Structures are given as C-alpha cells and as structure tokens.
Tab-separated table of C-alpha atoms and ligand atoms in Angstrom:
chain	number	residue	atom	x	y	z
A	21	MET	CA	-0.113	0.008	-0.026
A	22	GLU	CA	1.585	3.276	-0.955
A	23	GLU	CA	1.213	5.108	2.339
A	24	ALA	CA	3.600	2.634	3.930
A	25	GLY	CA	6.233	4.051	1.802
A	26	ALA	CA	5.447	7.565	3.037
A	27	VAL	CA	6.832	6.878	6.340
A	28	GLY	CA	9.773	4.945	5.403
A	29	ASP	CA	9.772	1.285	3.899
A	30	LEU	CA	11.154	-0.932	6.879
A	31	PHE	CA	11.471	-3.881	4.519
A	32	ALA	CA	13.334	-1.998	1.676
A	33	ALA	CA	16.716	-3.848	0.770
A	34	ASP	CA	18.912	-1.186	1.911
A	35	ALA	CA	17.093	-0.586	5.021
A	36	THR	CA	17.011	-4.100	6.093
A	37	ASP	CA	20.498	-4.811	5.166
A	38	ASN	CA	21.821	-2.243	7.833
A	39	LEU	CA	19.169	-3.246	10.513
A	40	PRO	CA	20.070	-6.004	13.003
A	41	LEU	CA	17.338	-8.660	12.871
A	42	PRO	CA	15.705	-9.433	16.295
A	43	ALA	CA	16.969	-12.472	18.135
A	44	GLY	CA	14.859	-15.633	17.496
A	45	GLY	CA	12.761	-17.370	20.250
A	46	GLY	CA	10.445	-14.298	20.675
A	47	GLN	CA	7.569	-14.411	22.916
A	48	THR	CA	3.976	-15.470	21.480
A	49	LEU	CA	1.620	-12.870	22.032
A	50	ALA	CA	-2.019	-13.652	22.574
A	51	VAL	CA	-4.762	-11.316	21.640
A	52	PRO	CA	-8.559	-11.412	21.571
A	53	ARG	CA	-10.203	-12.257	18.348
A	54	ALA	CA	-11.869	-8.812	18.434
A	55	PHE	CA	-8.467	-7.322	17.989
A	56	VAL	CA	-7.610	-9.567	14.970
A	57	LEU	CA	-10.873	-8.507	13.265
A	58	LEU	CA	-10.200	-4.807	14.120
A	59	ALA	CA	-6.546	-4.980	12.796
A	60	GLU	CA	-7.604	-6.659	9.440
A	61	SER	CA	-10.170	-3.556	8.884
A	62	ILE	CA	-7.476	-1.034	10.148
A	63	ILE	CA	-4.620	-1.882	8.032
A	64	CYS	CA	-6.972	-1.050	5.003
A	65	HIS	CA	-7.068	2.498	6.087
A	66	SER	CA	-4.579	5.076	4.698
A	67	ASP	CA	-3.690	6.788	7.790
A	68	PRO	CA	0.012	6.389	8.098
A	69	ALA	CA	-0.114	6.124	11.849
A	70	ARG	CA	-2.330	3.014	11.714
A	71	PHE	CA	0.425	0.491	12.229
A	72	ASP	CA	1.848	2.423	15.265
A	73	LEU	CA	-1.453	2.345	16.785
A	74	LEU	CA	-1.944	-1.332	16.108
A	75	TYR	CA	1.397	-2.198	17.466
A	76	ARG	CA	0.690	-0.020	20.577
A	77	LEU	CA	-2.586	-1.730	21.039
A	78	LEU	CA	-0.999	-5.280	20.682
A	79	TRP	CA	1.510	-4.457	23.443
A	80	ARG	CA	-1.122	-2.771	25.635
A	81	LEU	CA	-3.556	-5.950	25.342
A	82	GLN	CA	-0.710	-8.187	26.780
A	83	GLN	CA	-1.411	-6.280	30.088
A	84	GLU	CA	-4.897	-4.738	29.628
A	85	ARG	CA	-6.961	-7.755	28.507
A	86	ASN	CA	-10.213	-5.720	28.497
A	87	LEU	CA	-8.678	-2.788	26.791
A	88	LEU	CA	-11.028	-3.021	23.791
A	89	ALA	CA	-14.061	-2.768	25.855
A	90	ILE	CA	-13.000	0.786	27.112
A	91	PRO	CA	-14.448	3.163	24.650
A	92	SER	CA	-13.043	6.191	26.176
A	93	ASP	CA	-9.388	5.078	25.846
A	94	ALA	CA	-7.759	7.464	23.281
A	95	ASP	CA	-6.095	4.307	21.384
A	96	VAL	CA	-9.220	2.472	21.355
A	97	ALA	CA	-11.418	5.387	20.281
A	98	ARG	CA	-8.949	5.977	17.628
A	99	ALA	CA	-8.974	2.370	16.402
A	100	TYR	CA	-12.751	2.157	16.365
A	101	GLY	CA	-12.769	5.302	14.491
A	102	LEU	CA	-10.721	4.050	11.769
A	103	GLU	CA	-12.475	0.867	11.571
A	104	LYS	CA	-15.820	2.699	11.151
A	105	SER	CA	-14.180	4.790	8.242
A	106	VAL	CA	-13.076	1.669	6.398
A	107	ARG	CA	-16.489	-0.280	7.212
A	108	ARG	CA	-18.289	2.764	5.800
A	109	ASP	CA	-16.132	2.921	2.591
A	110	SER	CA	-16.725	-0.716	2.077
A	111	HIS	CA	-20.410	-0.205	2.336
A	112	LYS	CA	-20.298	2.698	-0.079
A	113	MET	CA	-18.584	0.475	-2.609
A	114	LYS	CA	-21.181	-2.210	-2.145
A	115	ALA	CA	-23.880	0.472	-2.749
A	116	PHE	CA	-22.407	2.425	-5.575
A	117	VAL	CA	-20.692	0.148	-7.897
A	118	ARG	CA	-22.529	0.375	-11.162
A	119	PHE	CA	-21.496	-2.531	-13.669
A	120	LYS	CA	-21.539	-1.832	-17.384
A	121	GLU	CA	-21.899	-4.638	-19.958
A	122	ILE	CA	-18.665	-4.987	-22.158
A	123	ASP	CA	-20.211	-5.506	-25.619
A	124	GLY	CA	-19.153	-8.162	-27.968
A	125	VAL	CA	-17.015	-9.938	-25.557
A	126	SER	CA	-18.413	-13.062	-23.820
A	127	GLY	CA	-16.502	-14.822	-21.009
A	128	GLN	CA	-15.960	-18.446	-20.457
A	129	GLY	CA	-18.901	-20.487	-21.783
A	130	GLY	CA	-20.603	-17.521	-23.264
A	131	ARG	CA	-20.961	-15.600	-19.853
A	132	ARG	CA	-21.825	-11.991	-20.066
A	133	ARG	CA	-18.791	-9.635	-19.002
A	134	PHE	CA	-19.246	-6.356	-16.978
A	135	LEU	CA	-16.889	-3.696	-15.761
A	136	ALA	CA	-17.495	-1.136	-12.986
A	137	TRP	CA	-15.349	1.894	-11.900
A	138	PHE	CA	-15.331	2.863	-8.313
A	139	GLU	CA	-13.008	5.383	-6.373
A	140	PRO	CA	-12.687	4.135	-2.801
A	141	ASP	CA	-10.964	6.212	0.148
A	142	TYR	CA	-9.047	3.181	1.368
A	143	HIS	CA	-7.541	-0.083	0.504
A	144	ILE	CA	-10.777	-2.062	0.731
A	145	VAL	CA	-11.112	-3.778	-2.776
A	146	ALA	CA	-9.818	-6.956	-1.444
A	147	ARG	CA	-12.096	-7.146	1.641
A	148	THR	CA	-15.255	-6.058	-0.343
A	149	ALA	CA	-14.627	-8.404	-3.484
A	150	PRO	CA	-16.394	-11.439	-2.013
A	151	PHE	CA	-19.623	-9.593	-1.652
A	152	PHE	CA	-19.637	-8.988	-5.385
A	153	GLN	CA	-18.473	-12.703	-6.046
A	154	ARG	CA	-21.413	-13.799	-3.949
A	155	ARG	CA	-24.073	-11.448	-5.422
A	156	PHE	CA	-22.956	-11.608	-9.039
A	157	THR	CA	-21.717	-15.195	-9.162
A	158	ASP	CA	-23.239	-15.735	-12.821
A	159	MET	CA	-21.413	-13.123	-14.619
A	160	ASP	CA	-17.879	-12.282	-15.359
A	161	TRP	CA	-16.922	-9.010	-13.765
A	162	ILE	CA	-14.153	-6.656	-13.067
A	163	VAL	CA	-14.279	-3.698	-10.543
A	164	ALA	CA	-11.506	-1.290	-11.187
A	165	THR	CA	-10.339	1.109	-8.808
A	166	PRO	CA	-7.372	3.546	-8.325
A	167	LYS	CA	-6.458	1.520	-5.398
A	168	GLY	CA	-6.440	-1.914	-7.004
A	169	SER	CA	-8.933	-4.188	-8.923
A	170	ALA	CA	-10.834	-7.322	-8.507
A	171	ALA	CA	-12.060	-9.794	-11.147
A	172	TRP	CA	-14.370	-12.670	-11.206
A	173	ASN	CA	-14.579	-15.338	-13.926
A	174	GLY	CA	-16.921	-17.928	-12.518
A	175	ASP	CA	-13.990	-20.204	-11.152
A	176	ALA	CA	-11.472	-17.627	-9.297
A	177	LEU	CA	-11.652	-14.352	-7.712
A	178	THR	CA	-8.520	-12.387	-8.447
A	179	VAL	CA	-7.361	-9.414	-6.726
A	180	SER	CA	-4.523	-6.795	-7.473
A	181	ASP	CA	-3.066	-3.922	-5.834
A	182	ASP	CA	-2.224	-2.112	-8.992
A	183	PRO	CA	-3.963	1.133	-9.590
A	184	ALA	CA	-6.428	1.152	-12.487
A	185	GLU	CA	-7.620	3.969	-14.881
A	186	ASN	CA	-11.233	5.011	-15.344
A	187	PRO	CA	-12.476	3.278	-18.490
A	188	MET	CA	-15.188	5.839	-19.033
A	189	LEU	CA	-17.601	3.392	-20.275
A	190	ASP	CA	-21.213	4.338	-21.107
A	191	ASP	CA	-23.846	1.715	-21.245
A	192	ALA	CA	-27.542	1.267	-22.010
A	193	THR	CA	-28.461	0.222	-18.427
A	194	ASP	CA	-27.335	3.883	-17.483
A	195	ALA	CA	-30.841	4.776	-18.719
A	196	LEU	CA	-32.433	2.182	-16.892
A	197	TRP	CA	-30.922	3.423	-13.655
A	198	ARG	CA	-32.152	6.911	-14.522
A	199	THR	CA	-35.820	5.555	-14.928
A	200	TYR	CA	-35.602	3.532	-11.727
A	201	PHE	CA	-34.206	6.283	-9.728
A	202	SER	CA	-36.758	9.009	-10.685
A	203	ASN	CA	-39.442	6.474	-10.226
A	204	ILE	CA	-38.591	5.709	-6.714
A	205	PHE	CA	-37.829	9.301	-5.956
A	206	ASN	CA	-40.421	10.558	-3.434
A	207	PRO	CA	-40.481	14.363	-3.313
A	208	ALA	CA	-42.688	14.272	-0.080
A	209	ARG	CA	-40.002	12.569	1.818
A	210	LEU	CA	-37.079	14.498	0.472
A	211	LYS	CA	-34.416	15.514	3.039
A	212	VAL	CA	-31.528	17.058	1.229
A	213	LYS	CA	-29.003	16.730	3.835
A	214	ALA	CA	-29.752	13.064	4.851
A	215	MET	CA	-29.683	12.244	1.117
A	216	GLN	CA	-26.311	13.899	0.808
A	217	ALA	CA	-24.983	12.061	3.793
A	218	GLU	CA	-26.033	8.877	2.397
A	219	MET	CA	-24.902	9.496	-1.094
A	220	PRO	CA	-22.080	11.931	-0.575
A	221	LYS	CA	-21.384	14.233	-3.803
A	222	LYS	CA	-18.060	12.775	-4.193
A	223	TYR	CA	-19.722	9.483	-5.509
A	224	TRP	CA	-21.916	11.215	-8.117
A	225	LYS	CA	-19.573	11.429	-10.811
A	226	ASN	CA	-19.672	7.805	-11.380
A	227	LEU	CA	-23.385	7.269	-10.713
A	228	PRO	CA	-25.709	7.414	-13.842
A	229	GLU	CA	-28.631	8.339	-11.876
A	230	ALA	CA	-26.897	11.349	-10.013
A	231	ALA	CA	-27.257	13.782	-12.966
A	232	LEU	CA	-30.937	13.681	-12.243
A	233	ILE	CA	-30.524	14.712	-8.526
A	234	PRO	CA	-30.252	18.533	-8.674
A	235	GLY	CA	-33.514	18.732	-11.180
A	236	LEU	CA	-35.522	16.414	-8.950
A	237	ILE	CA	-34.652	18.463	-5.676
A	238	ALA	CA	-35.555	21.533	-7.580
A	239	GLY	CA	-38.861	20.224	-8.615
A	240	ALA	CA	-39.668	18.609	-5.165
A	241	GLU	CA	-41.890	21.505	-4.044
A	242	ALA	CA	-44.047	21.696	-6.942
A	243	SER	CA	-44.369	17.739	-7.244
A	244	VAL	CA	-45.565	17.740	-3.530
A	245	ALA	CA	-48.211	20.241	-4.387
A	246	ALA	CA	-49.381	18.397	-7.446
A	247	MET	CA	-49.417	15.150	-5.334
A	248	ALA	CA	-51.445	16.978	-2.525
A	249	ALA	CA	-53.906	18.348	-5.141
A	250	ARG	CA	-54.498	14.741	-6.292
A	251	ALA	CA	-54.753	13.344	-2.665
A	252	ALA	CA	-57.797	11.120	-1.957
A	253	SER	CA	-60.673	12.942	-0.183
A	254	GLN	CA	-61.666	9.769	1.844
A	255	PRO	CA	-60.102	9.495	5.170
A	256	PRO	CA	-58.153	6.288	5.514
A	257	LEU	CA	-59.933	3.246	6.706
A	258	PHE	CA	-58.600	3.249	10.458
A	259	HIS	CA	-59.174	6.798	10.719
A	260	GLU	CA	-62.252	6.697	12.927
A	261	ARG	CA	-60.995	4.082	15.020
A	262	LEU	CA	-57.978	5.657	15.870
A	263	GLN	CA	-59.688	8.981	16.376
A	264	SER	CA	-62.188	7.384	18.894
A	265	ALA	CA	-59.401	5.406	20.745
A	266	ALA	CA	-57.451	8.523	21.173
A	267	ALA	CA	-60.214	10.435	22.328
A	268	SER	CA	-60.963	7.922	24.974
A	269	VAL	CA	-57.539	8.047	26.495
A	270	VAL	CA	-57.931	8.686	30.355
A	271	SER	CA	-56.094	11.250	31.744
A	272	ASN	CA	-57.164	11.138	35.454
A	273	GLU	CA	-56.471	8.119	37.508
A	274	PRO	CA	-59.264	5.475	38.124
A	275	GLU	CA	-61.462	6.587	40.980
A	276	ALA	CA	-60.778	3.577	43.221
A	277	ALA	CA	-57.784	1.154	43.086
A	278	PRO	CA	-59.282	-2.444	43.267
A	279	GLY	CA	-57.638	-4.446	46.211
A	280	THR	CA	-56.108	-7.375	44.794
A	281	LEU	CA	-53.627	-8.191	42.100
A	282	ASP	CA	-56.024	-10.328	40.114
A	283	ALA	CA	-58.624	-7.402	40.142
A	284	VAL	CA	-56.061	-4.928	38.931
A	285	ARG	CA	-54.845	-7.401	36.263
A	286	GLU	CA	-58.421	-7.684	34.973
A	287	GLU	CA	-58.859	-3.833	35.073
A	288	ALA	CA	-55.588	-3.445	33.220
A	289	ARG	CA	-57.047	-5.494	30.481
A	290	SER	CA	-59.150	-2.671	29.293
A	291	CYS	CA	-56.381	-0.077	29.914
A	292	THR	CA	-56.749	3.052	27.489
A	293	ARG	CA	-54.477	5.461	29.530
A	294	CYS	CA	-52.380	6.184	26.501
A	295	PRO	CA	-52.631	5.537	22.909
A	296	LEU	CA	-50.210	2.505	22.815
A	297	HIS	CA	-53.332	0.246	23.463
A	298	CYS	CA	-54.710	1.046	19.978
A	299	ARG	CA	-52.247	-0.945	18.114
A	300	ALA	CA	-51.186	-3.535	20.682
A	301	THR	CA	-52.876	-7.019	20.567
A	302	GLN	CA	-53.426	-7.117	24.382
A	303	THR	CA	-52.253	-5.663	27.833
A	304	VAL	CA	-49.181	-7.773	29.022
A	305	PHE	CA	-49.494	-7.449	32.732
A	306	GLY	CA	-46.971	-8.966	35.357
A	307	GLU	CA	-47.020	-12.438	36.339
A	308	GLY	CA	-45.807	-14.294	39.398
A	309	PRO	CA	-47.066	-15.117	43.001
A	310	ASP	CA	-48.699	-12.040	44.611
A	311	ASN	CA	-46.284	-12.527	47.581
A	312	ALA	CA	-42.979	-12.896	45.647
A	313	GLY	CA	-39.716	-11.800	47.212
A	314	VAL	CA	-38.268	-10.401	44.096
A	315	MET	CA	-39.848	-8.438	41.434
A	316	PHE	CA	-38.193	-7.804	37.970
A	317	VAL	CA	-39.184	-4.798	35.992
A	318	GLY	CA	-38.379	-4.779	32.164
A	319	GLU	CA	-39.121	-2.147	29.607
A	320	GLN	CA	-42.159	-3.195	27.603
A	321	PRO	CA	-43.625	-6.531	25.857
A	322	GLY	CA	-42.009	-7.363	22.584
A	323	ASP	CA	-43.548	-8.848	19.556
A	324	GLN	CA	-43.829	-12.344	21.048
A	325	GLU	CA	-44.990	-11.143	24.368
A	326	ASP	CA	-47.760	-9.093	22.801
A	327	LEU	CA	-49.023	-12.159	21.064
A	328	ALA	CA	-48.527	-14.506	23.935
A	329	GLY	CA	-49.921	-11.968	26.688
A	330	ARG	CA	-46.957	-12.915	29.044
A	331	PRO	CA	-43.848	-10.894	29.739
A	332	PHE	CA	-40.407	-12.069	28.831
A	333	VAL	CA	-41.213	-15.075	26.650
A	334	GLY	CA	-39.397	-14.141	23.474
A	335	PRO	CA	-35.754	-13.775	22.729
A	336	ALA	CA	-34.784	-11.458	25.665
A	337	GLY	CA	-36.964	-13.583	27.944
A	338	LYS	CA	-34.736	-16.687	26.899
A	339	VAL	CA	-31.690	-14.952	27.902
A	340	PHE	CA	-33.232	-13.617	31.098
A	341	GLY	CA	-34.766	-17.004	32.079
A	342	GLY	CA	-31.335	-18.864	31.095
A	343	MET	CA	-29.513	-16.474	33.365
A	344	LEU	CA	-31.808	-16.695	36.333
A	345	ALA	CA	-31.490	-20.555	36.316
A	346	GLU	CA	-27.723	-20.091	36.113
A	347	VAL	CA	-27.491	-18.034	39.365
A	348	GLY	CA	-30.098	-20.275	41.048
A	349	LEU	CA	-33.210	-18.010	41.041
A	350	ASP	CA	-36.474	-19.845	40.116
A	351	ARG	CA	-38.407	-17.575	37.818
A	352	SER	CA	-41.875	-19.034	38.930
A	353	THR	CA	-41.082	-17.584	42.503
A	354	ALA	CA	-40.578	-14.371	41.117
A	355	TYR	CA	-42.977	-11.611	39.901
A	356	VAL	CA	-41.831	-10.383	36.260
A	357	THR	CA	-43.357	-7.367	34.962
A	358	ASN	CA	-42.667	-4.270	32.639
A	359	ALA	CA	-42.595	-0.563	32.935
A	360	VAL	CA	-45.078	-0.164	30.074
A	361	LYS	CA	-47.804	-2.871	29.569
A	362	HIS	CA	-48.400	-2.325	25.885
A	363	PHE	CA	-46.168	-3.162	22.758
A	364	LYS	CA	-45.041	-0.073	20.994
A	365	TYR	CA	-43.780	-0.994	17.525
A	366	GLU	CA	-43.700	0.478	14.122
A	367	PRO	CA	-45.073	-1.800	11.245
A	368	ARG	CA	-42.530	-2.468	8.509
A	369	GLY	CA	-43.901	-4.907	5.794
A	370	LYS	CA	-45.017	-7.993	7.766
A	371	ARG	CA	-42.701	-7.218	10.635
A	372	ARG	CA	-43.413	-4.984	13.780
A	373	ILE	CA	-40.371	-3.257	14.907
A	374	HIS	CA	-39.905	-2.300	18.557
A	375	GLN	CA	-40.014	1.105	19.405
A	376	LYS	CA	-38.765	2.607	22.804
A	377	PRO	CA	-41.640	3.894	24.798
A	378	ASN	CA	-41.362	7.530	25.406
A	379	ILE	CA	-41.333	9.397	28.805
A	380	GLY	CA	-44.961	10.220	28.624
A	381	GLU	CA	-46.036	6.667	27.911
A	382	VAL	CA	-43.845	5.440	30.933
A	383	GLN	CA	-45.392	8.039	32.894
A	384	HIS	CA	-48.969	6.955	32.225
A	385	CYS	CA	-48.260	3.156	32.656
A	386	LYS	CA	-46.694	3.835	36.202
A	387	TRP	CA	-50.142	3.613	37.538
A	388	TRP	CA	-49.993	-0.011	36.984
A	389	LEU	CA	-46.420	-0.486	38.122
A	390	LYS	CA	-46.996	1.349	41.427
A	391	LEU	CA	-50.134	-0.797	42.224
A	392	GLU	CA	-48.158	-3.927	41.343
A	393	LEU	CA	-45.471	-2.760	43.776
A	394	ASP	CA	-47.875	-1.900	46.575
A	395	LEU	CA	-49.727	-5.268	46.273
A	396	VAL	CA	-46.823	-7.642	45.751
A	397	ARG	CA	-44.484	-5.654	48.279
A	398	PRO	CA	-41.250	-7.445	46.996
A	399	LYS	CA	-38.150	-7.324	49.385
A	400	LEU	CA	-36.114	-6.698	46.204
A	401	VAL	CA	-37.024	-4.784	43.004
A	402	VAL	CA	-34.848	-5.490	39.924
A	403	ALA	CA	-34.733	-2.689	37.297
A	404	LEU	CA	-33.738	-4.272	33.863
A	405	GLY	CA	-32.445	-1.372	32.055
A	406	ALA	CA	-32.786	2.428	31.932
A	407	THR	CA	-36.636	2.485	31.016
A	408	ALA	CA	-37.327	0.308	34.077
A	409	LEU	CA	-35.126	2.547	36.322
A	410	THR	CA	-36.813	5.783	35.104
A	411	ALA	CA	-40.308	4.221	36.053
A	412	LEU	CA	-39.279	3.154	39.364
A	413	THR	CA	-37.616	6.252	40.288
A	414	ASP	CA	-37.496	9.568	38.400
A	415	ALA	CA	-35.953	10.782	35.198
A	416	SER	CA	-32.932	12.488	36.908
A	417	GLN	CA	-31.551	9.132	38.160
A	418	ARG	CA	-28.555	8.149	35.771
A	419	PHE	CA	-28.536	4.467	34.788
A	420	SER	CA	-24.828	4.189	34.386
A	421	ASN	CA	-24.250	5.446	37.995
A	422	LEU	CA	-26.546	2.938	39.482
A	423	ARG	CA	-25.874	0.024	37.285
A	424	GLY	CA	-24.591	-2.975	39.515
A	425	THR	CA	-25.766	-1.245	42.764
A	426	ALA	CA	-28.152	-2.407	45.299
A	427	GLN	CA	-29.757	0.433	47.102
A	428	SER	CA	-32.352	0.983	49.802
A	429	PHE	CA	-35.652	1.734	47.998
A	430	GLY	CA	-38.799	1.779	50.103
A	431	PRO	CA	-39.249	0.545	53.651
A	432	ASP	CA	-37.457	-2.973	53.889
A	433	GLN	CA	-37.083	-2.727	50.215
A	434	THR	CA	-33.854	-2.846	48.015
A	435	LEU	CA	-33.519	-1.621	44.482
A	436	LEU	CA	-31.044	-3.411	42.202
A	437	VAL	CA	-30.042	-1.838	38.929
A	438	THR	CA	-28.853	-3.834	35.944
A	439	VAL	CA	-28.933	-4.014	32.172
A	440	HIS	CA	-31.855	-5.269	30.113
A	441	PRO	CA	-31.334	-8.732	28.706
A	442	SER	CA	-31.908	-7.573	25.120
A	443	TYR	CA	-28.831	-5.269	25.344
A	444	LEU	CA	-26.823	-8.438	25.366
A	445	LEU	CA	-28.436	-9.645	22.279
A	446	ARG	CA	-27.617	-6.540	20.293
A	447	ILE	CA	-23.646	-6.776	21.124
A	448	PRO	CA	-21.985	-7.602	17.915
A	449	ASP	CA	-18.398	-8.103	19.411
A	450	ALA	CA	-17.935	-11.604	20.739
A	451	ASP	CA	-15.469	-10.532	23.553
A	452	ARG	CA	-17.526	-7.764	24.615
A	453	LYS	CA	-20.694	-9.772	24.604
A	454	GLN	CA	-18.991	-12.318	26.920
A	455	ALA	CA	-17.733	-9.530	29.233
A	456	GLU	CA	-21.178	-7.895	29.388
A	457	THR	CA	-22.876	-11.232	30.058
A	458	ALA	CA	-20.623	-11.926	32.868
A	459	ARG	CA	-21.392	-8.621	34.351
A	460	PHE	CA	-25.216	-9.275	34.021
A	461	ARG	CA	-24.563	-12.838	35.443
A	462	ALA	CA	-22.715	-11.015	38.519
A	463	ASP	CA	-25.685	-8.538	38.940
A	464	LEU	CA	-28.174	-11.303	39.287
A	465	GLU	CA	-25.857	-13.303	41.362
A	466	LEU	CA	-26.120	-10.398	43.774
A	467	ALA	CA	-30.015	-10.298	43.415
A	468	ALA	CA	-29.952	-13.931	44.228
A	469	ALA	CA	-27.984	-13.296	47.414
A	470	ILE	CA	-30.068	-10.371	48.585
A	471	ALA	CA	-33.153	-12.498	47.861
A	472	SER	CA	-31.895	-15.182	50.168
A	473	GLY	CA	-30.646	-12.810	52.975
A	474	PHE	CA	-26.958	-13.257	52.361
A	475	ALA	CA	-26.264	-9.788	51.005
A	476	GLN	CA	-27.492	-6.471	51.876
A	477	THR	CA	-28.158	-2.999	50.385
A	478	THR	CA	-24.738	-1.556	49.510
A	479	THR	CA	-25.271	2.048	49.228
A	480	SER	CA	-27.541	5.015	50.307
A	481	PRO	CA	-31.105	5.433	49.230
A	482	VAL	CA	-31.838	5.866	45.640
A	483	GLY	CA	-34.678	8.395	46.400
A	484	SER	CA	-38.348	8.005	46.947
A	485	ARG	CA	-40.201	5.779	44.575
A	486	PHE	CA	-42.103	7.463	41.892
A	487	MET	CA	-40.805	10.971	42.639
A	488	ALA	CA	-41.977	12.333	39.320
A	489	SER	CA	-45.440	10.794	38.941
B	524	URA	N1	-38.469	-6.905	26.786
B	524	URA	C1	-39.121	-6.374	27.946
B	524	URA	O1	-38.685	-5.295	28.408
B	524	URA	N2	-40.182	-7.020	28.464
B	524	URA	C2	-40.545	-8.167	27.789
B	524	URA	O2	-41.567	-8.731	28.316
B	524	URA	C3	-39.800	-8.719	26.854
B	524	URA	C4	-39.018	-8.034	26.157
C-alpha cells in the first residue's frame, strides 16, 4: 500500500541490510479475536499512523486484557474510528458500484462480462470483493479502482493492488438506472441533508442516476403540491377507530384502586390510559406469585410477548430465564413485569419493529407498576434497563451511575439496577458480549444473594419511589 512508503519502507533492501534482525525465540503474543478483526480492518485505512496504533494496542493488550471494551481510551477510540471509516467505505462500494456490460465480448462458456469503476477512500477492494462474488456469481466482472482491482470469472476471484484507470464506459443500463431512480424518488420525503449524507457528492460523478438529482430536488416542492392536489378525499380506513381510541385516553387516575392483584390485572386488560393500546394485541400484565420476594421490571412487551400476553417469553426472555437459572433463581417464584404494559412498534412490511416507549408513555403506565409494587411488596426490586429505572424512580437518576448497585428503595426494600437482557443480544463483538454477559450474571448473583438474605443493600437510598409521577 503506497502510504507505507510515505513513512519509510522498513523492508526495503537497503534498510533491512543495515538493521540487526531481532533474536529468534521471541515471545508468542495472545490477543482477543476482536483485536484480529479490528486489525484486519484498520490496515486497510490510509492513515500512516495506523501501524503504530496497532502495535501499541497489541502491546497494551498483553497487560490490559479488556482494553478494547474501554471506549474512552484514546487508542481504542481512534482504532474504532478508523475501523468505522473503513466499514463505511466498504459499504459505499457495495452500494455505488455500477456494472456496465462490455459489448461483444463473452467470457467462459458465453458468460456476459461487466466492468465497473469505483473510487474508494481506502484499500478495501480485497475485503469487499467477496460480496460481489456472492452477489454476481453468474457473470464475469471486473471492479477497477485507483487502489487496485478485483475480477471474477466464475471460477476464481483475483485481486490486484495495481492502480487502474477510469475506463469511462457508457452503457444502455445507465438509462435504466435513471428511470428506476426517478420513479422511486419521493419528493414528499425529500431530506436533502440526509440524502447527501447517504450518497455524498464525491460519488456522484460515477453514478448514472446522479445527474438527475439537482433537477429532482429543484422540482420537489411543485411535485408535492401536485400530489397533494390529487390526494384522496376519503379518510383512511382506520381513521375513525384511531380517533375514537385517542379521544378515550383517560388522563385522570381511576377513582378507586381495586384491592387484589387479580382485580388490577383484570382492570388493566381494558387500559386506555395512553394511545399505545390502539395497536397492541393486548395488555401484557406482570405475572408471578402475589407475595413474591423479588420483582423484575423490564421495559415493555415485545412482539412475542404481545401475542402470548405474557412478559419475557421472546428472545430477551430466553436470555433472562437462562441467566436466572444459572444463578439459582427460580423464575416461577419471582414476579416479572414491565414498565409499560403495551407493545409499542412500527409496522414495516409484515414485521413489527420495536420502538422505545417515550417518557409520557412510561409516566402513564406507572399507575399499574405502582399498584403491582404496593400489592406484591417484594423485598427486592430489580430494574432491567434504563426505562425500568426511570419508571421506578425518576428521570434524573442516571442509569450508568446506578448499574450494578443495590440501594435502599422503600421501607425494607432494595432496588438493584442492571441492564436489560436484550442489550446483550445486540452486542456484535463476541468478546464484549462475553464480558457484558458476565457482568449481567454478577448482577443477578447479587440479586440471588439479597433475595436469600446473604447480601444487603450496599449504598445509600436511591430516592423515594415515583418522585416524578
Ligand atoms: N423486553 C421487555 O422489556 N419485556 C418483555 O416482556 C420482553 C422483552
């Protein structure tokens, strides 16, 4: 890679001739797999300091095994920054490569042949080429770039570091791209800044459809006005139902709180305290013995909980249940509930994508959580994640300050704060996931110890419950 030369070529003949070689029998260095993956990505960057950085991290990792899990460390932050730029460049290459057919030439067995020109910022051709091999396996292609090229002929993928020149091809599919782009362009959803962030101008010159963009942006306002003039005059089918549901939202608390958990659960079935009930299948109330010693509070039911009517039965529930079993806590003896009792989601095709409840929804739903706490009176309350903590205390309590602590909460009551199990499901890096899973286990071990009377509240009161209700 040319930048290595810019800082002096360590392996050039005259340089190595004069340098004493290190003595043999050197030490074997062990590193986490995450470092190897990070290094593979970072060496593709063009920052001349990248090798120094990797070398420093390599040595530091020998003493500081969890170094990569410390995002505030300057070396770690820089490393992840470089990795992100490389990943983004690779992503842009996947999105913006446009193949052009080479007329009159056919590859092995009459296969069609294509050529594409792309200008990456970094040395990403080799790491991105397998994507094109998988995607366009039935055609012969070359992706040429100033930082090397990749070619596929149906049998072998060949990658070269030699800089290529722009072949300046034109092709009939350019017109197709333009037709496609102008048809999917929705002027009513135009956000110029977001569009330019997604498709930065530096890529435009190699994208056939980019020539249309200025005109489409300029005409967007007039197109939206024309669309509005053509809009249907009938309200959408769900209009009336949504209007009446929203109008029936109860803003005052029910007159009398029923006296038993079963009665409260029954009443919660028809809860309309906030608009979330309109789209959810049902209320997912807490479950467990009404004299449970431990109460776990999650965020809100997910897709599977909404369908089953029970908390924590989906993927996060499996992580949660598995960990409870590992630390010797029997889920059937605990009371398990959520800060918000209806599933909040956004429909996307056939899927329902989880959406975090907002502060207003959490405040409305506190009514039920407070009743559950007053009726069950658990010795230990475990907040699973920041939403649960907000619902149980008030919005000013910082989750990161309280995580892993057990504090006095109500009379003879302890609050323990830990992460939500779904957080563990979202960690992509294997080493970090392992470390965070171990922390979660340690928190639940503390919960088990408190529940069985072997450990006590460790710090000062967290504040009175429901301060902000
Ligand atoms: N996440 C939660 O917070 N609660 C559930 O019941 C399921 C997933």
